[in-house]
Amino acid sequence: MNRNDHEQSRNDRVLEEAAGIPDADRTPVTVIGLGAMGSTLAGAFLDSGHPTTVWNRTPGKADALVARGAALAATVDEAVKASSLVVICVLDYSVVQEILQPASSGLAGRVLVNLTNGTPVRARELAEWAGRHGADYLDGGIMAVPSLIARPEAVLLYSGTEDAFNRHHSTLSRLGKAVYLGSDPGLAPLHDLALLSGMYGMFGGFLHAAALVGSEGVKATEFTSTLLIPWLQAMMTTLPEMARQIDTGDYTSKEASLEMQASNDTIGEVSRAQGISTELFAPLYDLMKRRVAEGHGSDDFPSVIELIRKRH
Ligand code: FVH
């Protein structure tokens, strides 16, 4: 066993202990779709001893998995019928439908877990379609990149048939921490996309900050490790109080009013002066100004959500 194998098996143990997985749980699994993510998912099931059947449009992508013990199904129908738990992870929901439609008669009595990225509406439609063919359905959101799968950092969100989740919890936990969000199949993609929104907001801020210091020749690497990460970590501690304000609707400012924060467009000014586009920051600043203009200058920053959120 080399160092990587040791590390992998240590990670497996950490995950198994965290998930309380019984050693004997070796449910057969089918994985449809062997792109970067699907082949990693199949590899994780194989590594934890699950008999694993795979299918991919381009069969050559299964070679490495077959060499590790996977069974290659000749058709989607054969793949579906090989296991009670069928996991699909392909490009998008249209591809999911295209692949599964011809094999729909084999779905009865199985659990279909769709880990393809999509919207709540598409998840509900697919759940309804699977139900009509006698299958239980779980929609999933993978909050990890392939290299994190089967590591303690990986989190996968699920929603749909609760009983199916409970029955397959230990098998699904081979991929990462399995979090069940509720019976509405749209909940997993909703939370997935909400988390990605938070990530892209942070990435956008990061790019603007790096462009600003870069305009004076400062390297992004040093700026990021010495100043930006500690700053963002400190700011992260303010999120729970902001969340409380959003939930209660009480935005009374305690130490940094919206009026004060939006009084001058210094970030816009310095960006323009340094030759940096304000396209990432300007939409947020415009919302802050609008909220102040509408008479909410003494609120805290989270008050801006009232301009974008759905009214009940
Ligand atoms: N990779 C990642 O970091 C992210 C992490 C979070 C979740 N996403 C979502 O996972 C889905 C699959 O992503 P992927 O990275 O595996 O994607 P690709 O490597 O591009 O593989 C795509 C697979 O889909 C198959 N496919 C595409 N079009 C068709 C079609 N018309 N008919 C049949 N299969 C199709 C493709 O097959 P092939 O090209 O190998 O024959 C791959 O199996 C995705 O929703 C991410 O958003 C990944």
Coordinates of N, CA and C and ligand atoms in Angstrom, one line a residue, residues 33-38 56-58 61 89-92 95 98-99 115-117 142 144-146, ligand 1:
G33 N -23.2 7.6 -16.3 CA -22.5 8.9 -16.5 C -21.1 8.8 -15.9
L34 N -20.1 8.8 -16.8 CA -18.8 8.6 -16.3 C -17.9 9.8 -16.7
G35 N -18.4 11.0 -16.5 CA -17.6 12.2 -16.7 C -16.7 12.3 -15.5
A36 N -16.1 13.5 -15.3 CA -15.2 13.8 -14.2 C -15.8 13.4 -12.9
M37 N -17.1 13.8 -12.7 CA -17.8 13.5 -11.4 C -18.3 12.0 -11.3
G38 N -19.0 11.6 -12.4 CA -19.6 10.2 -12.3 C -18.5 9.2 -12.1
N56 N -21.8 4.4 -19.7 CA -21.5 5.7 -20.2 C -21.7 5.8 -21.7
R57 N -22.2 6.9 -22.3 CA -22.4 7.0 -23.7 C -21.1 6.6 -24.4
T58 N -20.0 7.1 -23.9 CA -18.7 6.8 -24.5 C -18.1 5.7 -23.6
K61 N -14.7 5.3 -21.5 CA -14.4 6.0 -20.2 C -14.6 5.1 -19.0
C89 N -25.3 10.8 -13.0 CA -24.7 12.1 -12.9 C -24.1 12.4 -14.3
V90 N -24.9 13.2 -15.0 CA -24.5 13.6 -16.4 C -24.6 15.1 -16.6
L91 N -24.5 15.5 -17.8 CA -24.3 17.0 -18.1 C -25.5 17.8 -17.5
D92 N -26.7 17.4 -17.9 CA -27.9 18.2 -17.5 C -29.2 17.3 -17.5
V95 N -30.3 15.5 -20.7 CA -29.5 14.3 -20.9 C -30.0 13.1 -20.1
E98 N -33.1 11.8 -21.7 CA -32.7 11.2 -22.9 C -32.2 9.8 -22.7
I99 N -31.4 9.7 -21.6 CA -30.7 8.4 -21.3 C -31.7 7.4 -20.7
L115 N -27.8 13.0 -9.4 CA -26.8 13.9 -8.9 C -26.4 15.0 -9.9
T116 N -27.2 15.1 -11.0 CA -26.9 16.1 -12.0 C -27.4 17.4 -11.6
N117 N -26.6 18.5 -11.9 CA -26.9 19.8 -11.5 C -28.2 20.3 -12.3
I142 N -24.3 18.0 -5.3 CA -22.9 17.6 -4.8 C -22.2 18.9 -4.5
A144 N -19.1 19.5 -3.8 CA -17.7 19.1 -3.8 C -17.2 19.0 -5.2
V145 N -16.0 19.1 -5.4 CA -15.4 18.8 -6.7 C -14.9 17.4 -6.6
P146 N -14.6 16.7 -7.8 CA -14.3 15.3 -7.8 C -13.2 14.9 -6.8
Ligands
FVH1 N1 -17.2 18.4 -11.9 C1 -17.5 19.2 -10.9 O1 -16.7 19.7 -10.2 C2 -19.0 19.4 -10.5 C3 -19.2 19.4 -9.0 C4 -20.6 19.6 -8.6 C5 -21.6 18.7 -9.5 N2 -21.3 18.9 -10.9 C6 -22.3 18.4 -11.8 O2 -22.2 17.0 -12.1 C7 -22.7 16.7 -13.4 C8 -21.6 16.0 -14.2 O3 -20.5 16.8 -14.2 P1 -19.1 16.2 -14.8 O4 -18.0 17.0 -14.2 O5 -19.0 14.7 -14.6 O6 -19.3 16.6 -16.3 P2 -18.5 16.0 -17.6 O7 -17.1 15.5 -17.2 O8 -18.6 17.0 -18.6 O9 -19.3 14.7 -18.0 C9 -20.6 14.8 -18.6 C10 -21.2 13.4 -18.6 O10 -22.5 13.6 -19.3 C11 -22.5 12.7 -20.4 N3 -23.3 13.3 -21.5 C12 -23.3 14.5 -22.0 N4 -24.1 14.7 -23.0 C13 -24.7 13.4 -23.2 C14 -25.7 12.9 -24.1 N5 -26.3 13.7 -25.0 N6 -26.0 11.6 -24.0 C15 -25.4 10.8 -23.1 N7 -24.5 11.2 -22.2 C16 -24.1 12.5 -22.3 C17 -21.1 12.5 -20.8 O11 -20.9 11.3 -21.6 P3 -19.7 11.2 -22.6 O12 -19.4 12.5 -23.2 O13 -18.5 10.7 -21.7 O14 -20.1 10.2 -23.6 C18 -20.4 12.4 -19.4 O15 -20.7 11.1 -18.9 C19 -23.1 18.1 -14.0 O16 -24.5 18.3 -13.9 C20 -22.3 19.1 -13.2 O17 -22.9 20.4 -13.1 C21 -19.9 18.6 -11.3

